[in-house]
Coordinates of C-alpha atoms and ligand atoms in Angstrom, one line a residue:
M1 CA -8.4 -25.0 23.6
G2 CA -9.6 -26.1 26.9
H3 CA -7.4 -24.0 29.2
E4 CA -8.8 -21.2 31.1
D5 CA -5.8 -18.9 30.5
A6 CA -5.8 -18.9 26.7
H7 CA -5.4 -15.2 26.7
S8 CA -1.7 -15.0 27.2
N9 CA 0.7 -15.3 24.3
P10 CA 4.2 -16.7 24.2
A11 CA 7.1 -14.3 24.3
P12 CA 7.8 -12.6 20.9
P13 CA 10.7 -13.6 18.8
P14 CA 13.4 -10.9 18.8
Q15 CA 12.7 -7.8 16.7
P16 CA 15.5 -5.6 15.5
A17 CA 15.6 -2.3 17.4
G18 CA 15.5 -0.1 14.2
P19 CA 15.3 -1.5 10.8
T20 CA 18.7 -2.0 9.3
D21 CA 20.0 -4.4 6.7
F22 CA 22.5 -4.5 3.9
V23 CA 20.2 -2.4 1.6
R24 CA 19.7 0.3 4.1
D25 CA 23.4 0.2 5.0
L26 CA 24.4 0.6 1.4
I27 CA 22.0 3.5 0.9
A28 CA 23.3 5.2 4.0
A29 CA 26.8 4.9 2.7
D30 CA 25.8 6.4 -0.6
R31 CA 24.2 9.3 1.1
L32 CA 27.3 9.9 3.1
S33 CA 29.5 9.8 0.1
G34 CA 27.2 12.1 -1.9
K35 CA 26.5 9.6 -4.6
H36 CA 23.3 10.5 -6.5
D37 CA 23.7 14.0 -4.9
G38 CA 22.8 12.3 -1.6
R39 CA 19.2 11.7 -2.7
V40 CA 17.2 8.5 -2.2
I41 CA 14.5 7.7 -4.8
T42 CA 13.2 4.1 -4.8
R43 CA 10.3 2.6 -6.6
F44 CA 7.8 -0.2 -6.3
P45 CA 7.1 -1.6 -9.8
P46 CA 4.3 -4.1 -9.9
E47 CA 3.0 -5.5 -13.1
P48 CA -0.8 -5.0 -13.0
N49 CA -1.5 -8.7 -13.9
G50 CA -2.8 -9.8 -10.5
Y51 CA -3.4 -8.7 -6.9
L52 CA -0.6 -7.9 -4.6
H53 CA 0.5 -10.6 -2.1
I54 CA 2.5 -10.9 1.1
G55 CA 5.7 -11.2 -0.9
H56 CA 4.9 -7.8 -2.5
A57 CA 4.3 -6.4 1.0
K58 CA 8.0 -7.2 1.7
S59 CA 9.1 -5.2 -1.3
I60 CA 6.6 -2.4 -0.5
C61 CA 7.8 -2.1 3.1
L62 CA 11.4 -2.0 1.9
N63 CA 11.0 0.5 -0.8
F64 CA 8.5 2.8 0.8
G65 CA 10.1 2.3 4.2
I66 CA 13.5 3.4 3.0
A67 CA 11.9 6.5 1.4
Q68 CA 10.2 7.4 4.7
E69 CA 13.3 6.9 6.7
N70 CA 15.5 9.2 4.6
P71 CA 15.0 13.0 4.6
D72 CA 13.6 13.9 1.2
G73 CA 13.3 10.2 0.4
V74 CA 10.7 9.4 -2.3
C75 CA 9.2 6.1 -3.5
H76 CA 7.5 5.9 -6.8
L77 CA 4.6 3.6 -7.5
R78 CA 5.2 2.5 -11.1
F79 CA 3.0 0.1 -13.0
D80 CA 5.2 -2.0 -15.2
D81 CA 2.4 -2.4 -17.8
T82 CA 4.3 -3.7 -20.8
N83 CA 2.6 -7.0 -21.3
P84 CA -1.0 -6.0 -22.4
A85 CA -2.3 -9.5 -22.8
R86 CA -2.4 -10.2 -19.0
E87 CA -3.0 -6.7 -17.6
D88 CA -6.1 -5.0 -16.4
V89 CA -7.4 -1.8 -14.7
E90 CA -9.0 -4.0 -12.0
Y91 CA -5.4 -4.8 -10.9
V92 CA -4.2 -1.2 -11.2
N93 CA -7.0 -0.2 -8.8
S94 CA -6.5 -3.0 -6.4
I95 CA -2.7 -2.4 -6.2
Q96 CA -3.3 1.3 -5.3
E97 CA -5.8 0.4 -2.6
D98 CA -3.5 -2.3 -1.1
V99 CA -0.4 -0.1 -1.0
R100 CA -2.5 2.7 0.7
W101 CA -4.0 0.3 3.1
L102 CA -0.6 -1.0 4.1
G103 CA 0.1 2.6 5.2
F104 CA 2.2 4.0 2.4
N105 CA 1.8 7.1 0.2
W106 CA 3.3 7.9 -3.2
A107 CA 2.0 11.5 -3.2
D108 CA 2.0 12.5 -6.9
K109 CA 4.6 10.0 -7.8
M110 CA 2.5 7.4 -9.6
F111 CA 3.7 6.4 -13.1
Y112 CA 3.1 3.9 -15.8
A113 CA 5.8 2.3 -18.0
S114 CA 3.3 2.8 -20.8
D115 CA 3.7 6.5 -20.4
Y116 CA 7.2 6.1 -21.6
F117 CA 6.4 4.0 -24.8
E118 CA 7.2 6.9 -27.1
K119 CA 10.5 7.7 -25.2
L120 CA 11.4 4.0 -25.1
Y121 CA 10.8 3.8 -28.9
H122 CA 13.1 6.8 -29.5
Y123 CA 15.9 5.4 -27.3
A124 CA 15.6 2.2 -29.3
L125 CA 16.2 4.3 -32.4
H126 CA 19.3 5.6 -30.7
L127 CA 20.5 2.1 -30.1
I128 CA 19.9 1.2 -33.7
R129 CA 21.7 4.2 -35.0
N130 CA 24.7 3.4 -32.9
G131 CA 24.8 -0.2 -34.1
K132 CA 23.7 -1.5 -30.7
A133 CA 20.4 -3.0 -31.8
Y134 CA 19.1 -4.8 -34.9
V135 CA 15.9 -6.2 -36.2
C136 CA 15.9 -10.0 -36.3
D137 CA 13.6 -12.3 -38.3
L138 CA 14.3 -15.5 -36.4
S139 CA 11.2 -17.1 -34.9
P140 CA 10.9 -17.4 -31.1
E141 CA 11.9 -21.1 -31.4
E142 CA 14.9 -20.3 -33.6
M143 CA 16.0 -17.6 -31.1
I144 CA 16.0 -20.1 -28.3
E145 CA 18.0 -22.6 -30.4
Y146 CA 20.5 -19.9 -31.4
R147 CA 20.9 -18.7 -27.9
G148 CA 22.8 -21.9 -26.7
A149 CA 23.1 -22.9 -23.1
P150 CA 25.2 -21.7 -20.2
T151 CA 28.0 -23.9 -21.2
I152 CA 27.4 -23.8 -25.0
P153 CA 28.1 -20.5 -26.7
G154 CA 25.2 -19.1 -28.8
R155 CA 25.3 -18.5 -32.6
E156 CA 24.9 -15.2 -34.2
S157 CA 21.7 -14.4 -35.9
P158 CA 22.0 -14.2 -39.7
F159 CA 20.3 -10.8 -39.4
R160 CA 22.8 -9.4 -37.0
N161 CA 24.8 -7.5 -39.6
R162 CA 21.9 -5.6 -41.2
S163 CA 22.7 -1.9 -42.0
V164 CA 21.5 0.8 -39.7
E165 CA 19.2 2.1 -42.6
E166 CA 17.7 -1.3 -43.0
N167 CA 17.2 -1.7 -39.3
L168 CA 15.6 1.7 -39.0
D169 CA 13.3 1.0 -41.9
L170 CA 12.2 -2.4 -40.5
F171 CA 11.7 -1.1 -37.0
H172 CA 9.4 1.7 -38.3
R173 CA 7.5 -0.9 -40.2
M174 CA 7.2 -3.1 -37.1
R175 CA 5.6 -0.1 -35.3
A176 CA 3.4 0.5 -38.3
G177 CA 1.9 -3.0 -37.9
E178 CA 3.3 -4.4 -41.2
F179 CA 4.5 -7.6 -39.6
A180 CA 2.8 -10.5 -37.8
D181 CA 3.3 -11.4 -34.1
G182 CA 6.5 -13.3 -33.5
S183 CA 7.9 -12.6 -37.0
H184 CA 10.4 -9.9 -36.0
T185 CA 12.1 -8.7 -32.8
L186 CA 14.4 -5.9 -32.0
R187 CA 17.5 -7.3 -30.3
A188 CA 20.4 -5.8 -28.5
N189 CA 23.7 -6.3 -30.2
I190 CA 25.9 -7.5 -27.4
D191 CA 27.7 -10.9 -27.3
M192 CA 26.4 -14.3 -28.4
T193 CA 29.3 -16.0 -26.6
S194 CA 28.9 -14.3 -23.2
P195 CA 28.7 -16.7 -20.3
N196 CA 25.7 -14.7 -19.2
I197 CA 22.8 -15.8 -21.3
H198 CA 21.0 -12.5 -20.7
L199 CA 23.7 -10.8 -22.7
R200 CA 23.3 -13.0 -25.8
D201 CA 21.6 -10.4 -27.9
P202 CA 18.4 -10.3 -25.8
A203 CA 15.1 -9.1 -27.3
L204 CA 14.2 -5.5 -26.5
Y205 CA 10.9 -5.3 -28.5
R206 CA 8.4 -7.8 -29.7
I207 CA 5.3 -7.5 -31.8
R208 CA 2.0 -8.1 -30.1
K209 CA -1.1 -7.1 -31.8
V210 CA -3.1 -6.8 -28.6
D211 CA -4.8 -3.7 -27.2
H212 CA -3.4 -2.2 -24.1
H213 CA -5.5 -1.2 -21.1
R214 CA -4.1 2.4 -21.3
T215 CA -2.8 3.0 -24.8
G216 CA -5.5 1.1 -26.6
A217 CA -4.5 0.1 -30.1
A218 CA -1.8 2.8 -30.4
W219 CA 0.9 0.2 -30.2
C220 CA 1.5 -3.3 -31.6
L221 CA 5.1 -3.2 -30.5
Y222 CA 5.9 -3.7 -26.8
P223 CA 9.2 -3.3 -25.0
M224 CA 10.6 -6.3 -23.1
Y225 CA 10.9 -6.2 -19.3
D226 CA 14.7 -5.6 -19.0
Y227 CA 14.6 -2.8 -21.5
A228 CA 11.5 -1.1 -20.2
H229 CA 12.5 -1.5 -16.6
S230 CA 16.0 -0.1 -16.7
V231 CA 15.0 2.9 -19.0
S232 CA 11.9 3.7 -16.8
D233 CA 14.1 3.7 -13.7
A234 CA 16.6 6.1 -15.4
I235 CA 13.8 8.4 -16.8
E236 CA 12.4 8.8 -13.3
G237 CA 15.7 9.4 -11.7
I238 CA 15.5 6.4 -9.4
T239 CA 18.7 6.2 -7.3
H240 CA 18.3 2.7 -5.9
S241 CA 16.5 0.1 -8.0
I242 CA 15.7 -2.7 -5.5
C243 CA 14.6 -6.0 -6.9
T244 CA 14.7 -9.7 -6.0
L245 CA 17.7 -12.0 -6.4
E246 CA 16.6 -13.6 -9.7
F247 CA 17.5 -10.3 -11.3
E248 CA 21.1 -10.4 -10.2
V249 CA 22.0 -12.1 -13.5
H250 CA 20.1 -9.4 -15.4
R251 CA 22.1 -6.6 -13.8
P252 CA 24.8 -6.6 -16.5
L253 CA 22.1 -6.1 -19.1
Y254 CA 20.4 -3.4 -17.0
D255 CA 23.8 -1.6 -16.9
W256 CA 24.6 -2.3 -20.5
I257 CA 21.3 -0.7 -21.7
L258 CA 21.8 2.4 -19.6
N259 CA 25.4 2.8 -20.7
Q260 CA 24.3 3.0 -24.3
L261 CA 21.7 5.7 -23.8
P262 CA 22.0 9.5 -23.4
I263 CA 20.1 9.5 -20.1
P264 CA 22.2 11.3 -17.5
H265 CA 20.9 9.1 -14.7
H266 CA 22.1 5.6 -14.0
P267 CA 20.3 3.9 -11.0
Q268 CA 22.0 1.3 -9.0
Q269 CA 20.3 -2.1 -9.0
I270 CA 20.4 -3.9 -5.6
E271 CA 19.0 -7.4 -5.2
F272 CA 17.5 -8.9 -2.1
A273 CA 16.0 -12.3 -1.3
R274 CA 12.3 -12.7 -2.1
L275 CA 9.9 -13.9 0.5
N276 CA 9.0 -17.5 0.4
L277 CA 6.3 -18.5 3.0
S278 CA 5.6 -22.0 4.2
Y279 CA 2.2 -23.6 3.2
T280 CA 1.7 -20.7 0.8
L281 CA 2.0 -20.1 -3.0
L282 CA 3.2 -16.7 -4.1
S283 CA 3.0 -17.1 -7.8
K284 CA 0.5 -14.7 -9.4
R285 CA 0.0 -17.1 -12.2
K286 CA -1.1 -19.9 -9.9
L287 CA -3.1 -17.6 -7.6
L288 CA -5.0 -16.4 -10.8
Q289 CA -5.7 -20.1 -11.6
L290 CA -7.2 -20.6 -8.1
V291 CA -9.5 -17.6 -8.7
E292 CA -10.4 -18.5 -12.3
E293 CA -11.2 -22.1 -11.4
G294 CA -13.3 -21.1 -8.4
V295 CA -11.1 -23.0 -5.9
V296 CA -11.3 -19.8 -3.8
S297 CA -14.1 -17.2 -3.9
G298 CA -11.9 -14.5 -5.4
W299 CA -8.6 -12.7 -5.0
D300 CA -9.8 -11.5 -1.6
D301 CA -10.8 -14.9 -0.3
P302 CA -9.6 -14.9 3.3
R303 CA -7.4 -18.0 2.5
M304 CA -5.5 -16.2 -0.2
P305 CA -2.0 -14.8 0.6
T306 CA -3.0 -11.6 -1.1
I307 CA -3.2 -8.3 0.8
A308 CA -6.9 -8.1 0.0
G309 CA -7.3 -11.7 1.3
L310 CA -5.4 -11.0 4.5
R311 CA -7.4 -7.8 5.0
R312 CA -10.7 -9.7 4.8
R313 CA -9.2 -12.3 7.0
G314 CA -8.7 -9.6 9.7
Y315 CA -5.0 -8.9 9.4
T316 CA -4.1 -5.3 10.3
P317 CA -1.6 -3.2 8.2
E318 CA 0.4 -2.9 11.4
S319 CA 0.7 -6.6 11.8
I320 CA 1.9 -7.0 8.2
R321 CA 4.5 -4.2 8.6
A322 CA 5.7 -5.8 11.8
F323 CA 6.0 -9.1 10.0
C324 CA 8.1 -7.6 7.2
S325 CA 10.3 -5.8 9.7
R326 CA 10.8 -9.0 11.7
I327 CA 11.8 -11.2 8.7
G328 CA 14.4 -8.5 7.7
V329 CA 16.1 -8.2 4.3
T330 CA 19.0 -10.5 3.3
K331 CA 20.8 -11.9 0.2
F332 CA 19.9 -15.5 0.9
N333 CA 16.8 -17.2 -0.3
G334 CA 15.0 -19.1 2.5
L335 CA 11.7 -20.3 3.7
T336 CA 9.8 -18.2 6.3
D337 CA 7.5 -20.0 8.6
I338 CA 3.9 -18.9 8.2
S339 CA 3.6 -19.1 12.0
L340 CA 5.7 -15.9 12.1
L341 CA 3.0 -14.1 10.1
E342 CA 0.3 -15.5 12.4
F343 CA 2.3 -14.5 15.4
S344 CA 2.5 -10.9 14.2
V345 CA -1.3 -10.6 13.8
R346 CA -1.9 -12.3 17.2
E347 CA 0.5 -9.9 18.9
D348 CA -1.2 -6.9 17.3
L349 CA -4.7 -8.0 18.0
N350 CA -3.9 -9.0 21.5
K351 CA -3.3 -5.3 22.2
T352 CA -6.2 -3.9 20.3
A353 CA -9.0 -6.3 19.8
P354 CA -12.0 -6.2 22.3
R355 CA -12.7 -9.5 24.0
V356 CA -16.2 -10.8 23.5
M357 CA -18.0 -14.1 24.3
A358 CA -19.1 -16.2 21.3
V359 CA -20.3 -19.8 21.4
L360 CA -19.5 -21.4 18.1
R361 CA -21.0 -24.9 18.7
P362 CA -23.7 -24.2 21.3
I363 CA -25.4 -26.5 23.8
R364 CA -28.2 -25.3 26.0
V365 CA -27.8 -24.9 29.8
V366 CA -30.7 -24.3 32.1
I367 CA -29.8 -22.8 35.5
E368 CA -32.6 -24.3 37.7
N369 CA -32.1 -22.0 40.6
F370 CA -32.1 -18.7 38.6
P371 CA -35.6 -17.2 38.3
E372 CA -37.3 -17.3 34.9
G373 CA -37.6 -13.9 33.3
E374 CA -34.9 -12.3 35.4
V375 CA -31.8 -10.7 33.9
E376 CA -28.7 -9.8 35.8
E377 CA -26.3 -7.3 34.1
L378 CA -22.7 -8.4 34.8
D379 CA -19.6 -6.4 34.2
A380 CA -17.1 -7.7 31.7
I381 CA -13.6 -6.4 30.9
N382 CA -13.3 -5.2 27.3
N383 CA -9.6 -5.7 27.0
P384 CA -7.3 -6.8 29.9
E385 CA -4.3 -5.5 27.8
D386 CA -5.9 -2.1 27.6
P387 CA -7.5 -0.7 30.8
A388 CA -8.7 2.3 28.8
A389 CA -11.0 0.0 26.9
G390 CA -13.2 -0.2 30.0
V391 CA -16.0 -2.6 30.9
R392 CA -19.3 -3.5 29.3
K393 CA -22.5 -5.1 30.6
L394 CA -23.3 -8.7 29.9
P395 CA -26.8 -10.1 30.4
F396 CA -27.0 -13.3 32.5
S397 CA -30.3 -15.2 32.6
R398 CA -31.8 -18.6 33.3
V399 CA -31.0 -20.2 29.9
L400 CA -27.5 -20.0 28.5
Y401 CA -25.4 -21.5 25.8
I402 CA -22.0 -22.9 26.4
E403 CA -19.6 -24.5 24.0
A404 CA -20.6 -28.2 23.4
E405 CA -17.0 -29.3 23.8
D406 CA -16.9 -27.7 27.3
F407 CA -19.0 -30.5 28.6
L408 CA -18.1 -34.2 28.6
E409 CA -20.3 -36.9 30.0
N410 CA -17.3 -39.3 30.4
P411 CA -14.4 -37.0 31.0
P412 CA -10.8 -38.2 30.8
K413 CA -8.5 -37.4 33.8
G414 CA -7.5 -33.7 33.8
F415 CA -10.6 -32.4 32.1
F416 CA -11.4 -29.3 34.1
R417 CA -14.6 -28.1 32.4
L418 CA -18.2 -29.2 33.0
T419 CA -19.0 -32.9 33.8
P420 CA -22.0 -34.6 35.3
G421 CA -22.0 -33.5 39.0
G422 CA -18.9 -31.4 38.4
E423 CA -18.4 -27.6 38.7
V424 CA -17.0 -25.0 36.4
R425 CA -16.9 -21.2 36.5
L426 CA -18.8 -19.1 34.0
R427 CA -16.6 -16.2 33.0
Y428 CA -17.5 -13.0 34.8
A429 CA -20.3 -14.8 36.6
Y430 CA -20.9 -17.8 38.9
I431 CA -19.7 -21.3 39.5
I432 CA -22.3 -23.7 38.2
R433 CA -22.7 -27.4 38.9
C434 CA -24.2 -29.9 36.4
V435 CA -27.1 -31.7 38.1
G436 CA -28.8 -33.4 35.2
L437 CA -28.8 -34.1 31.5
V438 CA -31.6 -34.1 28.9
K439 CA -31.0 -36.6 26.2
D440 CA -32.6 -37.2 22.8
P441 CA -34.6 -40.4 23.4
A442 CA -33.8 -41.7 19.9
S443 CA -30.1 -40.9 19.6
G444 CA -29.1 -40.7 23.2
Q445 CA -27.3 -37.4 22.4
V446 CA -27.1 -34.8 25.2
Q447 CA -29.4 -31.9 24.2
E448 CA -29.5 -29.8 27.3
L449 CA -27.6 -29.5 30.6
R450 CA -29.5 -28.8 33.9
C451 CA -27.3 -26.9 36.3
T452 CA -27.5 -24.9 39.5
L453 CA -25.4 -21.9 40.4
D454 CA -23.7 -21.1 43.7
P455 CA -24.9 -17.6 44.5
N456 CA -21.9 -16.9 46.7
T457 CA -19.5 -17.3 43.9
H458 CA -20.3 -14.2 41.8
S459 CA -16.9 -13.0 40.5
G460 CA -17.7 -10.0 38.3
T461 CA -14.4 -8.6 37.2
G462 CA -12.8 -8.7 40.6
H463 CA -12.6 -10.8 43.7
V464 CA -13.1 -14.6 43.5
Q465 CA -14.4 -16.1 46.7
R466 CA -14.0 -19.8 45.7
K467 CA -11.9 -21.3 43.0
V468 CA -12.5 -24.1 40.6
K469 CA -10.1 -25.3 37.9
G470 CA -12.0 -24.4 34.8
T471 CA -13.5 -21.2 33.5
I472 CA -15.7 -21.3 30.3
H473 CA -17.5 -18.7 28.2
W474 CA -21.2 -18.5 27.7
V475 CA -24.0 -16.4 26.1
S476 CA -27.5 -15.8 27.4
E477 CA -30.0 -17.5 25.1
A478 CA -32.6 -14.7 25.2
H479 CA -30.0 -12.1 24.3
A480 CA -27.8 -14.0 21.9
V481 CA -27.3 -12.9 18.3
D482 CA -27.0 -15.5 15.6
A483 CA -24.1 -15.6 13.3
E484 CA -22.3 -17.6 10.7
V485 CA -18.6 -18.2 11.5
R486 CA -16.0 -19.2 9.0
L487 CA -13.0 -21.1 10.3
Y488 CA -10.1 -20.7 7.9
D489 CA -7.0 -22.8 7.9
R490 CA -4.0 -23.0 5.6
L491 CA -4.8 -23.3 1.9
F492 CA -2.2 -26.0 1.4
H493 CA -1.3 -28.9 3.6
V494 CA 2.3 -29.2 2.5
E495 CA 5.1 -26.9 3.5
T496 CA 6.4 -25.9 0.1
P497 CA 3.5 -26.2 -2.4
G498 CA 5.5 -24.0 -4.8
D499 CA 8.1 -26.8 -5.3
A500 CA 5.6 -29.4 -6.3
E501 CA 6.0 -31.1 -9.6
G502 CA 2.8 -32.2 -11.4
D503 CA -0.6 -31.3 -10.2
W504 CA -0.1 -28.8 -7.4
K505 CA -3.8 -28.5 -6.8
T506 CA -3.7 -32.0 -5.1
L507 CA -1.8 -30.2 -2.4
L508 CA -4.8 -28.0 -1.4
N509 CA -5.9 -28.5 2.2
P510 CA -9.5 -29.9 2.0
H511 CA -10.2 -28.4 5.4
S512 CA -9.1 -24.9 4.7
L513 CA -12.7 -23.6 5.2
Q514 CA -15.2 -24.8 7.7
T515 CA -18.5 -22.9 8.0
L516 CA -20.4 -23.0 11.2
T517 CA -24.0 -21.7 11.3
G518 CA -26.2 -21.0 14.3
C519 CA -23.3 -19.7 16.4
K520 CA -24.5 -17.6 19.4
L521 CA -22.8 -14.3 20.1
E522 CA -23.1 -11.9 23.0
P523 CA -25.5 -9.0 22.2
S524 CA -22.8 -6.3 21.9
L525 CA -21.9 -7.9 18.6
A526 CA -25.3 -7.2 17.0
G527 CA -24.0 -4.0 15.5
A528 CA -20.5 -5.2 14.5
K529 CA -19.3 -3.1 11.6
P530 CA -17.8 -4.9 8.6
G531 CA -14.1 -5.2 9.2
A532 CA -14.4 -4.9 13.0
R533 CA -12.0 -7.2 14.8
Y534 CA -12.6 -9.1 18.1
Q535 CA -11.1 -11.7 20.2
F536 CA -13.7 -14.4 20.8
E537 CA -12.6 -15.5 24.2
R538 CA -10.8 -18.8 24.2
Q539 CA -11.4 -19.2 20.4
G540 CA -9.2 -16.8 18.5
Y541 CA -9.4 -13.5 16.7
F542 CA -12.3 -12.9 14.3
C543 CA -13.2 -10.2 11.9
A544 CA -16.7 -9.2 10.8
N545 CA -16.9 -10.1 7.1
S546 CA -16.8 -7.2 4.8
S547 CA -17.7 -8.8 1.5
D548 CA -20.5 -11.2 1.0
A549 CA -22.6 -11.0 4.2
K550 CA -26.2 -10.0 3.5
P551 CA -27.7 -7.1 5.4
G552 CA -28.9 -8.2 8.8
K553 CA -26.8 -11.4 8.6
L554 CA -23.7 -11.5 10.7
V555 CA -20.7 -13.4 9.3
F556 CA -17.3 -13.6 11.1
N557 CA -14.0 -14.8 9.6
R558 CA -11.5 -16.4 11.9
T559 CA -8.2 -14.5 11.5
V560 CA -6.1 -16.8 13.6
T561 CA -6.5 -19.1 16.6
L562 CA -5.2 -18.0 19.9
R563 CA -2.3 -20.4 19.7
D564 CA -0.4 -22.0 17.0
S565 CA -2.5 -25.2 16.6
W566 CA -0.3 -26.6 13.9
A567 CA 2.8 -26.5 16.1
K568 CA 0.7 -28.2 18.8
S569 CA -0.5 -31.0 16.6
A570 CA 2.9 -31.5 15.2
S571 CA 4.5 -31.9 18.6
Q572 CA 1.7 -34.2 19.7
K573 CA 2.4 -36.4 16.7
S574 CA 6.0 -36.6 17.5
K575 CA 5.3 -37.9 21.0
Ligands
ATP1 P1 5.3 -11.8 -12.2 O1 6.4 -10.9 -12.7 O2 5.6 -13.3 -12.4 O3 4.0 -11.4 -12.6 P2 6.0 -10.8 -9.6 O4 5.7 -11.5 -8.3 O5 7.4 -10.6 -9.9 O6 5.3 -11.7 -10.6 P3 5.7 -8.0 -10.0 O7 4.4 -7.3 -10.2 O8 6.7 -8.0 -11.1 O9 5.2 -9.5 -9.7 O10 6.3 -7.6 -8.6 C1 6.5 -6.3 -8.2 C2 7.6 -6.2 -7.3 O11 7.4 -7.0 -6.1 C3 8.9 -6.6 -7.9 O12 9.9 -5.6 -7.6 C4 9.2 -7.9 -7.2 O13 10.6 -8.1 -7.1 C5 8.6 -7.8 -5.9 N1 8.2 -9.1 -5.4 C6 7.4 -10.0 -6.0 N2 7.3 -11.1 -5.3 C7 8.0 -11.0 -4.2 C8 8.4 -11.8 -3.1 N3 7.9 -13.0 -3.0 N4 9.2 -11.3 -2.2 C9 9.7 -10.0 -2.3 N5 9.4 -9.2 -3.3 C10 8.6 -9.7 -4.3
MG2 MG1 7.9 -9.5 -12.0

């Protein structure tokens, strides 16, 4: 802050001309060679156990993006709802809202893994009949112990050689609810000595006597992720099953399962690097903890990295898509700087957000040579980046508010704003000179500035007759509307809160929310619609709060400052 030309932004980092990456290249090659009959069907498979976050946005932009770019391409939205204990319809609904808000459309291709429970069960019977799966009575602890470690071969379960008949009987009884949670599993019969732990007879089904948000009490037997996921992909005819790198070691199991089953379709699993973002946690489990413990106001708290939080913060879908395209898709896990996300929203809002004047920490200014009761309507430019946005009228009168920090009684060298006896330009208006101070007799604090204006310096939106170094924003007292303004900052003060050992909540930034009341806004903001986005001149981008503002009370959320204040403070520290 403090410079008059805070409107300009630094040059953007390079953006690829058209999105291309190894996933898209591979799919293009498959189309050329006629693999999967030249079709492209992808899917986005969230588990409805939390709200979507910016990491999911990367996957959404990739999967839905590829479908859009290919003729006849389709992307399914599939709820991977196989773990009833943690799932909820609230999440199912929020996920649909967020995908749509991001600008993507699944048409009629919305599915639930739970729709396939019966089919999955029958394919499991097929595995049992072919000697490829067995019912195991080892407890979860014993299973871990038998599994070995990467360098220690596992031991075979004593139940591995049960007859097909016995396995079919036990599996039926598992479904019928005869056994307790954890007492039996259905396991794939693969290889307990495989160097890949995931092939050491992994569990395919477990007993969980928990109601499901869609199937109710119909099942007490639920498929494990690897089994449900691969079979769901194949049932839906997915051609390219794109997932994050952690699943690379699961791919042999994905392929093994589909090789055993009589489903004609065998999707190709492709892995890419997940998004890790600095100063941000992207673990649904930990984000849920922040919500449940009231550290934040909800999944859509503007400090949350969720799509709902970013939306309330003022992010646009365009800016999130631009961010995803800018970070690209690779095979290498890395850490993306959150300033790139902030850059993307600045760049978008710079083009689209109307400029307005808002004084966040006001101090009163009386213009002694401007008549009481008179109002002058000044022209102000709505958006210098967008001439079509036009001009608006701004009332000017004898008593104004300016930003308290734009006045210093004892200024350091190089301070070009208002000082005793000094001059400054009021944006779109006059040059004023400070001719006196009114102080609180008790505290000595400056309460009011007495100024005079130079009538020959009216600038409007055009010609400037005389120059001074500083230009500041202001609002007419009689016309101002009051608002609460919430200044948000990063939720964590360390770069990689996800790597922390021990209590990660000690890493929360105690200054992530600062609430200012009694802010004074120009009158055009009186009717700001929830969700409307503005540039408060010299302050940053702000969004009218859409959630907990009471009728008649204006609340604005700061989306982002005009410049990267963290980069500035870091470079100042290093000096
Ligand atoms: P969990 O499985 O622990 O609940 P998750 O983040 O994997 O959490 P899912 O609902 O399974 O959540 O994710 C849906 C899809 O989004 C998956 O295909 C997953 O690979 C992808 N995804 C999740 N997190 C990221 C991330 N940080 N970057 C890119 N893609 C992600
Ligand atoms: Mg997952």
